[in-house]
Each structure stands twice: as structure tokens, then as C-alpha cells.
Amino acid sequence: MTPTPAPTLTWAELRDLKCAELEGAADGWGRSSNRADAARDRIEQQLLTGLRDTQEGEAAQAAVARLRQLGRNFQYVYTECGLLRTTLNSLAHEMRTQQRALKEALDDAAALKFTVGADGSVTYPAAGEALVDGAPLRGGTATSNGLPGLVPPSGLVAPNPNAAKARDIADRVAGAVRAAAEIDWRYAGILRRLKAEEGLKVPDATWRDAAGDAAAVRDAAGAYLKDAIPHDASPAERRDWWAGLTQEQREEYLAVYPDQIGNLDGIPALIRDAANRDNLRLLIGELEGRDDERSATRLAGLREIDRQLGAGTQPPMFLLGIGDEGNGRAIVSFGNPDTARNVAAYVPGLNTSLDEDFAEGDLKRARDTARGAMKYDHSSAAMVWLGYDAPQFPDWHRSADVMGDERAEAGGKDFNSFMGGLAATNVHEDPHMTAIGHSYGSRTVGAATQQDGGMAGVDDIVLVGSPGVGVDRAEDLGVGKDHVFVGAAENDMVTKVPSKMQGSMAAAAGPVGYAVGGLLDRRDDDLWFGKDPASEAFGARRFHTDEGPSLVTGGFDAHSQYFDVGPERDSASADNIAMVVAGHASKVRTEEQR
């Protein structure tokens, strides 16, 4: 670690420093950042959209690729200029703090009629009385020894009472100057880093440098910005916090903390989308060049999400969350959840992580659900919520993660907060909201409903491929049993996973053991996480699904096709889900409970 150099700053230079000029320079970089952002927005929202809609062929494809690259270049300019802005503002903020400390020391010296020398020493007048003749004790000069409050012993001579006061002022002056010099040295290093390579292209390697730049600025600007982010507040309080910021403050938070603003429940969808698109590029830059399997898998998923965002989709995509923690985080909505009357969030289950399969398969499920709902009400949006660590293969039948409730309970708490955020930012007075849980995700939805106050804003719950939800009655989910809908394909063995007692006996036999155990456990309708949601005893509304391929011919394929649409598929399940999402549950085709 490189040590901080000795201070070269004088107290007079610190006193005369014009922090307003630093803030003025910051404003200039802010304007540059805004112009780059406006240019990027015009490319993505106007030029690219118009080109895709009106032109075809190789020339059009080449033009789209060039425009996308230009858009990313502007995004890089926006990010770096925003970092410069915040760096200068944070520098001014910290320097102004030391100026105040210095001014207080100088004011105290003036009030006592002390003189502060150019070197920071403090001269004080005679005062007090000598022990022998009572004459005033001589004045003198005090210097800081770097140890505030330490005064050498005076022996038999009574000290001049001004000496200690002068030493304290000298220490405070030296402390302010020393702190200001450290701040200056630290920010000079950051500012030297904030420069781009020459050229018209911004490759992933440059984004990797940008990720490092952002981390350095975040470390420096912690007290200036980060400490004010209301992490412990409710979604409604966070919404109000954001609404109360100035435009300049919002721009700085988006530039320096896109990861936190983009993943903060209660922040409007358009803001979260903008922040997460920037953070997506930074995450790709961080992972680029790493050769470990985890990074390669994560990078493939991020790039596929980025590709879809750049390709343009209908309904439009909104990136409401992205992160690298745990098994990865991603929340992608098709349709704007803040303006749609009908909003649905789907929680995936077993073996879901931020990889290419998720970016292709789970995003398609959300997109198809949104499109299906729009057939019944155009004001609909649907999303996939990967905001927790779902259990992973290969040891699912022996894994405590799958067999236990811990991940569902932790995920349920976060999902509850997320749904509360959607309710807080939606423009409609009473939007229709649906929570969808698939596989272990249904257990996570169940856990979300058991938080204090239930799941905020949720009207309907859809459970598909469920091994149980942690409660034994539909009415315990808090929305009324007539608003709980269950899809359980006949050949989906996950919906027949045995109770924990029988499952422990069948575990050694693997998936087949679970299937056999489930067939033996039909009498009391118990599954691993409680009563079978498709059973009469549970009391939900079971809707029609395709029976799916058998375990012998298709393995566990029946567990994965509840959202499938297309001419080669039986879309009954997907269509029923879409009707619930769109608020047309009365049209759902039901079937007999187990």
C-alpha cells in the first residue's frame, strides 16, 4: 500500500480554497454526462427503433450494429463524465468540512488575540501569575506535535494558561491541513484514473476499467452520497426519498451507485431500468477476461440479457434488477409495471441461476405471459424475478437447500419487499397484481405471503409445479382461497413429491424414489412443504394443464412446460395463467382437484 505523502498544503491555501469552483467544474461534467445520455437515448429509442421497423437486409443489420456501438460509446461517456462530476463534488464536500474546522480554530485564535503563523504555530501573550513573585507569566509560541491534547509537564512552574489553548489551536490547524492534504492526494489519484483510451470504440476491456473507476469513486464518495440511501426504509418511503431529491442529486446517484439505485424497491421502473442497464455494462466489464467457470457462465447470461435489451422487443423490456451476488440476480419485466393496470411477477425455482438458460428460457416465460395477458387487457406487464438463490443441481434430492425452507424464507422476504415496491410506484390507484411461483419458487411465494401484513398489493396467486407452499390451506395465503390458482400436470412428479417423512425413506433412490414415494402418499395429500396445493383439502382453484410427457419418455419435462405456447404445444396452462394475470379469472378453465 502506497503511504500518504507528507502535507504540502498550507493553512492559508486551505482557507482560500474556492470549493465553489470545484462544484462549478462538476456541473460542467454533469452537463456533458447529460448530453451523452440524451444522445444514447435518441439512438436507442428513435434511430434503432426506426431502422429495425423500416429496413431489412445486410446493410440495415450493419447499420444497427454500428448504431448500437455508438450508443454504447455514449453510455461510456455518460458514465465517466458522471463519475467525474461526483468526484469533484465529493472533493469539494470533504474540503469544505476541513475548511470549517480550520475557520473555527482561526476564529478561536482571533478571539483570544493569538497570532497564527504561516507555519501553523500559535503565538500567545503573557497571562497568569508566577508562583514566586506573582508576575505575569511570559507569552510564547506553541506548535503542534501531532498529538492533540498532550501538553508537556511544567515541573514546579505554573503554566501560562494560554499555552494549552494555543497548543490546542495549533493541533486543530495542523489536523485540518493534514486531513485536507490527504483528501487532495486521494482524489488526485482518482482523477488521474478517470480518462479514456483514444479511439472511437469502447471495448469490454474499457468497461472493465470503468468498473474499477466506479468502485474507486464509490469508496471516496461514501459519506457524500451512499450514507443517505434509505436501505432500511419501506418501499413507499424510498419512493418519497427519490421524489424529494433534486435532479442533480438523482443524476449523481445514477452515475455512482447504479447497482444500489437499480435494485432498490420503491424506485420507479424507468429509473431502475436506466440504472441497471448501466450496471449491466459494468458487470460485463468486471467479468470479462476472467477464466473461471462461474464467471464464464455468469457472463454468458449477462450478455444474452444485454443482447435482448439491444434488439428491441414487444412488449418493451425493463431491467428492474441485476447483480452478481450468490447465484446471480436478475429481474426483467416485459411492459412497464408502473403504468400497467395488470402486473405479474414470476418466481422461478429449482436450478435457476443467472446463466444463458435463464436469459433465454425464463425471460421467454415472462415475455409469453405478458403477451398472453395483453390479449385480454393490453395494459398488462409480466416479469421474471430472480431475486434469491434458488436451490441448484446436481444433488437436489439430497440437498438441504431443496429439502429445507431457508432459501425460500430468505427469498420470500425479499420478494415481499419487491411486490411492495411495485405497488408503491404504480400510477393506478388499485392495480391488479399477481404473484406466480413455479417449483421451489412456489414455496418462496408462500413464504412471502407470511411476512407481516401479507404480500403488499397482491390480488391473485398462481402456483405451478408446486411441491407445497409452506401452508396447508389456500386461505392462509392471504388473498382468499378463490384467488389462489394451481396448475399441476398429471405427469409432473414434483407435484407428487412425498411428505418429509416418506421422502427421507425414499431419498436414497433419487428422483425415481421421490416419484414412487409420491404415488404412495396420495391418501393424506401431504407434499414436502405441506398440503398438496392441487388437492381438495388445500382448497385452491385448480386450472387445466396438459398432462405432459411421462416420466419414462420425457423425464421431468412435464415440470417445465406450464408456460409453453405455440402451435406444437398445448397452451392451455399458459392461457389460463394469462387470464389470471389480466384480471379475467372468471374465464379460467378449471379441472377437478386431487
Coordinates of N, CA and C in Angstrom, one line a residue, residues 320-415:
L320 N -35.2 -4.4 -14.1 CA -35.6 -3.9 -12.8 C -34.6 -4.4 -11.7
G321 N -33.7 -5.2 -12.1 CA -32.7 -5.7 -11.1 C -31.6 -6.5 -11.8
I322 N -30.3 -6.3 -11.4 CA -29.2 -7.1 -11.9 C -28.1 -7.1 -10.9
G323 N -27.5 -8.2 -10.7 CA -26.4 -8.3 -9.7 C -25.6 -9.6 -9.8
D324 N -24.5 -9.6 -9.1 CA -23.6 -10.7 -9.2 C -23.5 -11.6 -7.9
E325 N -24.3 -11.2 -6.9 CA -24.2 -11.9 -5.7 C -24.8 -13.3 -5.7
G326 N -24.4 -14.2 -4.9 CA -24.9 -15.5 -4.9 C -24.9 -16.2 -6.2
N327 N -26.1 -16.8 -6.6 CA -26.3 -17.4 -7.9 C -26.6 -16.4 -9.0
G328 N -26.5 -15.1 -8.7 CA -26.8 -14.1 -9.6 C -28.2 -13.5 -9.4
R329 N -28.4 -12.3 -9.8 CA -29.7 -11.6 -9.6 C -30.1 -11.0 -10.9
A330 N -31.4 -11.2 -11.3 CA -31.9 -10.5 -12.5 C -33.4 -10.4 -12.4
I331 N -34.0 -9.2 -12.6 CA -35.4 -9.0 -12.7 C -35.7 -8.3 -14.0
V332 N -36.5 -9.0 -14.8 CA -36.7 -8.4 -16.2 C -38.2 -8.4 -16.4
S333 N -38.7 -7.2 -16.7 CA -40.2 -7.0 -17.0 C -40.4 -6.8 -18.4
F334 N -41.5 -7.3 -18.9 CA -42.0 -7.1 -20.3 C -43.2 -6.2 -20.2
G335 N -43.1 -5.0 -20.5 CA -44.1 -4.0 -20.2 C -43.7 -3.2 -18.9
N336 N -44.2 -1.9 -18.9 CA -43.8 -1.1 -17.8 C -44.7 -1.4 -16.6
P337 N -44.2 -1.9 -15.5 CA -45.0 -2.3 -14.3 C -45.6 -1.0 -13.6
D338 N -45.1 0.1 -13.8 CA -45.6 1.3 -13.2 C -46.8 1.9 -13.9
T339 N -47.0 1.6 -15.1 CA -48.1 2.2 -15.9 C -49.2 1.1 -16.2
A340 N -48.9 -0.2 -16.1 CA -49.8 -1.2 -16.5 C -50.9 -1.4 -15.4
R341 N -52.1 -1.7 -15.8 CA -53.1 -2.0 -14.8 C -53.0 -3.4 -14.2
N342 N -52.4 -4.3 -15.0 CA -52.2 -5.7 -14.5 C -50.7 -6.0 -14.5
V343 N -50.2 -6.4 -13.3 CA -48.8 -6.6 -13.2 C -48.6 -8.0 -12.5
A344 N -47.7 -8.8 -13.2 CA -47.4 -10.1 -12.6 C -45.9 -10.3 -12.5
A345 N -45.5 -11.0 -11.4 CA -44.1 -11.3 -11.2 C -44.0 -12.8 -11.0
Y346 N -43.2 -13.5 -11.7 CA -43.0 -14.9 -11.7 C -41.7 -15.3 -11.0
V347 N -41.7 -16.1 -10.0 CA -40.6 -16.6 -9.3 C -40.2 -18.0 -9.7
P348 N -39.0 -18.1 -10.4 CA -38.6 -19.5 -10.8 C -38.0 -20.3 -9.6
G349 N -37.8 -21.5 -9.9 CA -37.4 -22.4 -8.8 C -36.2 -23.2 -9.0
L350 N -36.2 -24.5 -8.7 CA -35.0 -25.3 -8.7 C -34.1 -25.1 -9.9
N351 N -32.8 -25.0 -9.6 CA -31.7 -24.9 -10.5 C -31.7 -23.7 -11.4
T352 N -32.4 -22.6 -10.9 CA -32.4 -21.4 -11.7 C -31.2 -20.5 -11.2
S353 N -30.4 -20.0 -12.1 CA -29.3 -19.1 -11.7 C -29.1 -18.1 -12.9
L354 N -28.3 -17.1 -12.7 CA -28.1 -16.2 -13.8 C -27.1 -16.8 -14.8
D355 N -27.7 -17.5 -15.8 CA -26.9 -18.1 -16.8 C -27.6 -17.9 -18.2
E356 N -27.1 -18.5 -19.2 CA -27.7 -18.3 -20.5 C -29.1 -19.0 -20.6
D357 N -29.2 -20.1 -19.9 CA -30.5 -20.8 -19.9 C -31.6 -19.9 -19.3
F358 N -31.3 -19.2 -18.2 CA -32.2 -18.3 -17.6 C -32.5 -17.2 -18.5
A359 N -31.5 -16.6 -19.2 CA -31.7 -15.4 -20.0 C -32.5 -15.8 -21.3
E360 N -32.5 -17.0 -21.7 CA -33.3 -17.4 -22.8 C -34.6 -18.0 -22.4
G361 N -34.6 -19.0 -21.5 CA -35.9 -19.7 -21.1 C -36.8 -18.9 -20.2
D362 N -36.2 -18.5 -19.1 CA -37.1 -17.8 -18.1 C -37.6 -16.4 -18.6
L363 N -36.7 -15.7 -19.3 CA -37.2 -14.5 -19.9 C -38.3 -14.7 -20.9
K364 N -38.2 -15.8 -21.6 CA -39.3 -16.1 -22.6 C -40.6 -16.4 -21.9
R365 N -40.5 -17.1 -20.8 CA -41.7 -17.4 -20.0 C -42.4 -16.1 -19.6
A366 N -41.6 -15.1 -19.1 CA -42.2 -13.8 -18.7 C -42.8 -13.1 -19.9
R367 N -42.0 -13.1 -21.0 CA -42.5 -12.4 -22.2 C -43.8 -13.0 -22.8
D368 N -43.8 -14.4 -22.8 CA -45.0 -15.0 -23.3 C -46.2 -14.8 -22.4
T369 N -46.0 -14.7 -21.1 CA -47.1 -14.4 -20.1 C -47.6 -13.0 -20.4
A370 N -46.7 -12.0 -20.6 CA -47.1 -10.7 -20.8 C -47.9 -10.6 -22.1
R371 N -47.4 -11.2 -23.2 CA -48.1 -11.2 -24.5 C -49.5 -11.9 -24.3
G372 N -49.5 -13.0 -23.6 CA -50.8 -13.7 -23.4 C -51.8 -12.8 -22.6
A373 N -51.3 -12.1 -21.6 CA -52.2 -11.3 -20.8 C -52.7 -10.1 -21.7
M374 N -51.9 -9.6 -22.6 CA -52.3 -8.5 -23.4 C -53.4 -8.8 -24.4
K375 N -53.6 -10.1 -24.6 CA -54.7 -10.5 -25.5 C -56.0 -10.2 -24.8
Y376 N -56.0 -10.2 -23.5 CA -57.2 -9.9 -22.7 C -57.3 -8.5 -22.2
D377 N -56.1 -7.9 -21.9 CA -56.1 -6.5 -21.5 C -54.7 -6.0 -21.9
H378 N -54.7 -5.0 -22.8 CA -53.4 -4.5 -23.3 C -52.6 -3.9 -22.3
S379 N -53.2 -3.4 -21.2 CA -52.5 -2.7 -20.1 C -52.0 -3.8 -19.1
S380 N -51.0 -4.6 -19.5 CA -50.5 -5.7 -18.7 C -49.0 -5.8 -18.8
A381 N -48.4 -6.2 -17.8 CA -46.9 -6.4 -17.7 C -46.6 -7.6 -16.9
A382 N -45.6 -8.4 -17.3 CA -45.2 -9.6 -16.6 C -43.7 -9.7 -16.6
M383 N -43.2 -10.2 -15.5 CA -41.7 -10.2 -15.3 C -41.3 -11.5 -14.6
V384 N -40.0 -11.8 -14.7 CA -39.4 -12.9 -14.0 C -38.5 -12.2 -12.9
W385 N -38.6 -12.8 -11.7 CA -37.9 -12.3 -10.5 C -37.0 -13.3 -10.0
L386 N -35.7 -13.1 -10.4 CA -34.6 -13.9 -9.8 C -33.9 -13.0 -8.8
G387 N -34.5 -12.9 -7.6 CA -34.0 -12.1 -6.6 C -33.6 -12.9 -5.4
Y388 N -33.3 -14.1 -5.5 CA -32.9 -15.0 -4.4 C -32.1 -16.2 -5.0
D389 N -31.5 -16.9 -4.1 CA -30.7 -18.1 -4.5 C -31.5 -19.3 -4.5
A390 N -32.0 -19.7 -5.7 CA -32.8 -20.9 -5.8 C -31.9 -22.1 -5.6
P391 N -32.4 -23.2 -5.1 CA -31.5 -24.5 -4.9 C -31.0 -24.9 -6.3
Q392 N -29.9 -25.6 -6.3 CA -29.2 -26.0 -7.5 C -29.0 -27.5 -7.6
F393 N -28.9 -28.0 -8.8 CA -28.5 -29.4 -9.1 C -27.0 -29.4 -8.7
P394 N -26.4 -30.6 -8.7 CA -26.9 -31.9 -9.1 C -27.6 -32.7 -7.9
D395 N -27.3 -32.2 -6.7 CA -27.8 -33.1 -5.5 C -29.1 -32.6 -5.0
W396 N -30.1 -32.3 -5.9 CA -31.3 -31.8 -5.4 C -32.1 -32.7 -4.5
H397 N -32.0 -34.0 -4.7 CA -32.7 -35.0 -3.9 C -32.1 -35.2 -2.5
R398 N -30.8 -34.8 -2.3 CA -30.2 -34.9 -1.0 C -29.8 -33.6 -0.4
S399 N -30.1 -32.5 -1.2 CA -29.6 -31.2 -0.8 C -30.5 -30.6 0.3
A400 N -29.9 -30.1 1.4 CA -30.6 -29.4 2.4 C -31.2 -28.1 1.9
D401 N -30.7 -27.5 0.8 CA -31.2 -26.3 0.2 C -32.6 -26.6 -0.4
V402 N -32.8 -27.7 -1.0 CA -34.1 -28.1 -1.6 C -35.0 -28.6 -0.5
M403 N -34.5 -29.5 0.3 CA -35.3 -30.1 1.4 C -35.7 -29.1 2.5
G404 N -34.9 -28.0 2.6 CA -35.2 -27.1 3.6 C -35.9 -25.8 3.2
D405 N -36.3 -25.0 4.1 CA -37.1 -23.8 3.9 C -36.3 -22.6 3.8
E406 N -35.0 -22.7 4.2 CA -34.2 -21.5 4.4 C -34.1 -20.5 3.2
R407 N -33.9 -21.1 2.0 CA -33.7 -20.2 0.9 C -35.1 -19.6 0.5
A408 N -36.1 -20.4 0.7 CA -37.5 -19.8 0.4 C -37.8 -18.7 1.4
E409 N -37.5 -18.9 2.6 CA -37.8 -17.9 3.6 C -37.1 -16.6 3.4
A410 N -35.8 -16.7 3.1 CA -35.0 -15.5 2.8 C -35.5 -14.9 1.5
G411 N -35.7 -15.7 0.4 CA -36.2 -15.1 -0.8 C -37.6 -14.5 -0.7
G412 N -38.5 -15.2 0.2 CA -39.8 -14.6 0.4 C -39.8 -13.3 1.0
K413 N -38.9 -13.0 1.9 CA -38.8 -11.7 2.5 C -38.5 -10.6 1.4
D414 N -37.5 -11.0 0.6 CA -37.1 -10.0 -0.5 C -38.2 -9.9 -1.6
F415 N -38.9 -11.0 -1.9 CA -40.0 -10.9 -2.9 C -41.1 -10.0 -2.3

